[in-house]
PDB file of C-alpha atoms in Angstrom:
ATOM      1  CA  UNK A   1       0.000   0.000   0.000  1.00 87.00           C
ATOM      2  CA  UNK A   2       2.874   2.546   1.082  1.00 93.00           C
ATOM      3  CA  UNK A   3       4.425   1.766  -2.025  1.00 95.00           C
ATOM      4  CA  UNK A   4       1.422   2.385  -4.260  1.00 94.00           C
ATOM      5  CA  UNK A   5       0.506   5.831  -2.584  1.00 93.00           C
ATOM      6  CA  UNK A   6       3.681   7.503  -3.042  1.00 95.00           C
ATOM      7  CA  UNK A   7       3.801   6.309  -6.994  1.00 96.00           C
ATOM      8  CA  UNK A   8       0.454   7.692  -7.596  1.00 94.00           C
ATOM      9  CA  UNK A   9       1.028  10.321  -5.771  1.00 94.00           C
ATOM     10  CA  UNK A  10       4.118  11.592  -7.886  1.00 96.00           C
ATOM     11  CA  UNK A  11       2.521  10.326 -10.842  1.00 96.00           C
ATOM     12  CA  UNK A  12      -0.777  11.961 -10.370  1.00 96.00           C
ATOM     13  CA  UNK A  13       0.268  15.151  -8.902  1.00 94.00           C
ATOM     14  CA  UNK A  14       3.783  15.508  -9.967  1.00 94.00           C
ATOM     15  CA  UNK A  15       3.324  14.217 -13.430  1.00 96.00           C
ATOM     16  CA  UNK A  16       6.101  11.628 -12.980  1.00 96.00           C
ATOM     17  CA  UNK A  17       5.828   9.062 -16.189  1.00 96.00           C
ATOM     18  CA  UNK A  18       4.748   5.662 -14.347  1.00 97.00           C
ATOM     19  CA  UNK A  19       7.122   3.556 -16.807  1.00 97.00           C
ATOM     20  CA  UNK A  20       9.979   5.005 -14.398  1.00 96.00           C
ATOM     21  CA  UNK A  21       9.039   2.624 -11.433  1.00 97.00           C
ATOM     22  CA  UNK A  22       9.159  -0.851 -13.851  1.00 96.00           C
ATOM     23  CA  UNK A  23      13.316   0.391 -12.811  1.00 97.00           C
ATOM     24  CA  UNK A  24      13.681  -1.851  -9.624  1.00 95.00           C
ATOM     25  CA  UNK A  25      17.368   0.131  -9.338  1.00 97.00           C
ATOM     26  CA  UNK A  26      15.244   3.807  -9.788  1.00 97.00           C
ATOM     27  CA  UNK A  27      16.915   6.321  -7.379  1.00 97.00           C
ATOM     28  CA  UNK A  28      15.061   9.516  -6.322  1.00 95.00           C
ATOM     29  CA  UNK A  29      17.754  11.981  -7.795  1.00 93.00           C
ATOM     30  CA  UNK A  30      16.307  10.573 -10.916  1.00 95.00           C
ATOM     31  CA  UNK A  31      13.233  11.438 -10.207  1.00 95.00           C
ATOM     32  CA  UNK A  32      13.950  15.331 -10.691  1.00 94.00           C
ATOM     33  CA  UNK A  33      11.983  16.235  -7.379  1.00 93.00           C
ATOM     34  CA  UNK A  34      13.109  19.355  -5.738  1.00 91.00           C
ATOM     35  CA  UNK A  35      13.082  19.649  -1.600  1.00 88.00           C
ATOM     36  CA  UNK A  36       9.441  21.100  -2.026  1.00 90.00           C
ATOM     37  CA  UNK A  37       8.554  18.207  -3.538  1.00 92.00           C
ATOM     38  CA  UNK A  38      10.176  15.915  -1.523  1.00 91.00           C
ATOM     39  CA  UNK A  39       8.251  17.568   1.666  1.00 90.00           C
ATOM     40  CA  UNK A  40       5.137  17.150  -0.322  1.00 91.00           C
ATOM     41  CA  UNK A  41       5.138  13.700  -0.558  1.00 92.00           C
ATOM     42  CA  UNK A  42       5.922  12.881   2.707  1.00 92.00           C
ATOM     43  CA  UNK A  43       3.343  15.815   3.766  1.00 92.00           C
ATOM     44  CA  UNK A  44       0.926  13.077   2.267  1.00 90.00           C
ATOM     45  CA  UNK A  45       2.563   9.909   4.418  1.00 92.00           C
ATOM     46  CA  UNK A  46       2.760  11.926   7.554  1.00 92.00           C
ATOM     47  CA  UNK A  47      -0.915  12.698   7.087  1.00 91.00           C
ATOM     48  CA  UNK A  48      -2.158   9.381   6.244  1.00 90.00           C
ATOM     49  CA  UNK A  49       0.258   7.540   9.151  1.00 89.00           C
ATOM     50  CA  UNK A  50      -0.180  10.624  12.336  1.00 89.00           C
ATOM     51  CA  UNK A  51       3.649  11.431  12.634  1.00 92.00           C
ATOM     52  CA  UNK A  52       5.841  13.086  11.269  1.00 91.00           C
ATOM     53  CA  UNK A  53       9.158  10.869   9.437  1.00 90.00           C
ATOM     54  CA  UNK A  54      12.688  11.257  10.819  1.00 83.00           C
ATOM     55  CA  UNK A  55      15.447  12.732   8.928  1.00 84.00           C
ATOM     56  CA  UNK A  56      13.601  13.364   5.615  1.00 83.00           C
ATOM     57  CA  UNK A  57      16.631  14.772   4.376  1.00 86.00           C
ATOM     58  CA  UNK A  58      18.560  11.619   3.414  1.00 90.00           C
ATOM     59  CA  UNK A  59      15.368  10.532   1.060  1.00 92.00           C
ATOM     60  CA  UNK A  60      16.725  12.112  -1.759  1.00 91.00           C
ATOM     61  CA  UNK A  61      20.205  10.590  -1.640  1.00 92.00           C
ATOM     62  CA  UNK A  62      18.402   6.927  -1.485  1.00 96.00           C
ATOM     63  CA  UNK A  63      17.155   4.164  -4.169  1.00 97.00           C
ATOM     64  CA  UNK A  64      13.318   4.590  -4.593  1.00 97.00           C
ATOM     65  CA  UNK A  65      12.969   0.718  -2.687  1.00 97.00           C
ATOM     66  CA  UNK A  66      15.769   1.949  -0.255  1.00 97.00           C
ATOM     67  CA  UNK A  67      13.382   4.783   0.372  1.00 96.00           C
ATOM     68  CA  UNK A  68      10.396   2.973   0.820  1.00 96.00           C
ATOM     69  CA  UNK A  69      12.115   0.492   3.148  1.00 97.00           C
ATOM     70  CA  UNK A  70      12.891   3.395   5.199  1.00 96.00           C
ATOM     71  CA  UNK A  71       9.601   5.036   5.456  1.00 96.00           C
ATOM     72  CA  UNK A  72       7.578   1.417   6.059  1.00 95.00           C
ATOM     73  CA  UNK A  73      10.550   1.228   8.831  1.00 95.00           C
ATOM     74  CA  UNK A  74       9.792   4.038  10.757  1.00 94.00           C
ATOM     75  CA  UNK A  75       6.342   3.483  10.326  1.00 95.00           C
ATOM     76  CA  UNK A  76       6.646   0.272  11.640  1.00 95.00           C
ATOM     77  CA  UNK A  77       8.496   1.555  14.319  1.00 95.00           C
ATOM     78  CA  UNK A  78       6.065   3.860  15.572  1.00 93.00           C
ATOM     79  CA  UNK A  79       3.029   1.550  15.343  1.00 93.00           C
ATOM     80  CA  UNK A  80       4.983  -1.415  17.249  1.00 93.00           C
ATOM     81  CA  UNK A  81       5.788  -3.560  14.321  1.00 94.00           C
ATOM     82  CA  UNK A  82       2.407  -3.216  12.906  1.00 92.00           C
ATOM     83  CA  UNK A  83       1.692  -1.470   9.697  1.00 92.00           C
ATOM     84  CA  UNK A  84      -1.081   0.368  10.161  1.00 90.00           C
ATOM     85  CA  UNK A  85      -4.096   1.407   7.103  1.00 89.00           C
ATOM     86  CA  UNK A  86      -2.613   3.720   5.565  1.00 87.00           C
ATOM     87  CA  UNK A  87      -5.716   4.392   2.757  1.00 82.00           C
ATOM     88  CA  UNK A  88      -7.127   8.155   2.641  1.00 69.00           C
ATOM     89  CA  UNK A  89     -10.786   6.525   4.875  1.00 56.00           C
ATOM     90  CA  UNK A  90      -8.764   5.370   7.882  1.00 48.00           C
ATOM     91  CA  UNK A  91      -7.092   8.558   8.705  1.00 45.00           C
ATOM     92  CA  UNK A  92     -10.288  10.388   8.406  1.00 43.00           C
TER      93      UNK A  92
END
């Protein structure tokens, strides 16, 4: 799920071309997101999981899977090993 809601996310509202994710090496400097966009995307993770992501800083320096490791992670983390609903009708 985490890994579906950031790819539509940056292909839905940052017009990223979906064929770039069939890459399983993608990094996120290829991307071409700037640190606005970077906060904007994990604007919509922090919303949907209630806290806000350490570090976000080293997300851009990271494989797109390396990156998603990390945030699931944390998120783990936080929830005590549990991965909580992350869809749009659970945090509402």
């Amino acid at each position: 799920m985490l890994e579906e809601i950031i790819k539509n996310y940056l292909i839905n509202t940052k017009g990223k071309d979906a064929a770039l994710f069939d890459d399983p090496n993608l990094q996120m400097s290829a991307l071409g997101l700037d640190s606005l966009d970077m906060v904007e995307m994990l604007f919509e993770i922090e919303d949907r999981c209630g806290f806000q992501l350490p570090d976000p800083t080293r997300y851009p320096k990271m494989g797109f899977a390396e990156m998603l490791a990390d945030i699931e992670a944390a998120i783990r983390a936080h929830n005590d090993g549990e991965m909580p609903d992350l869809s749009l009708e659970a945090g509402q």
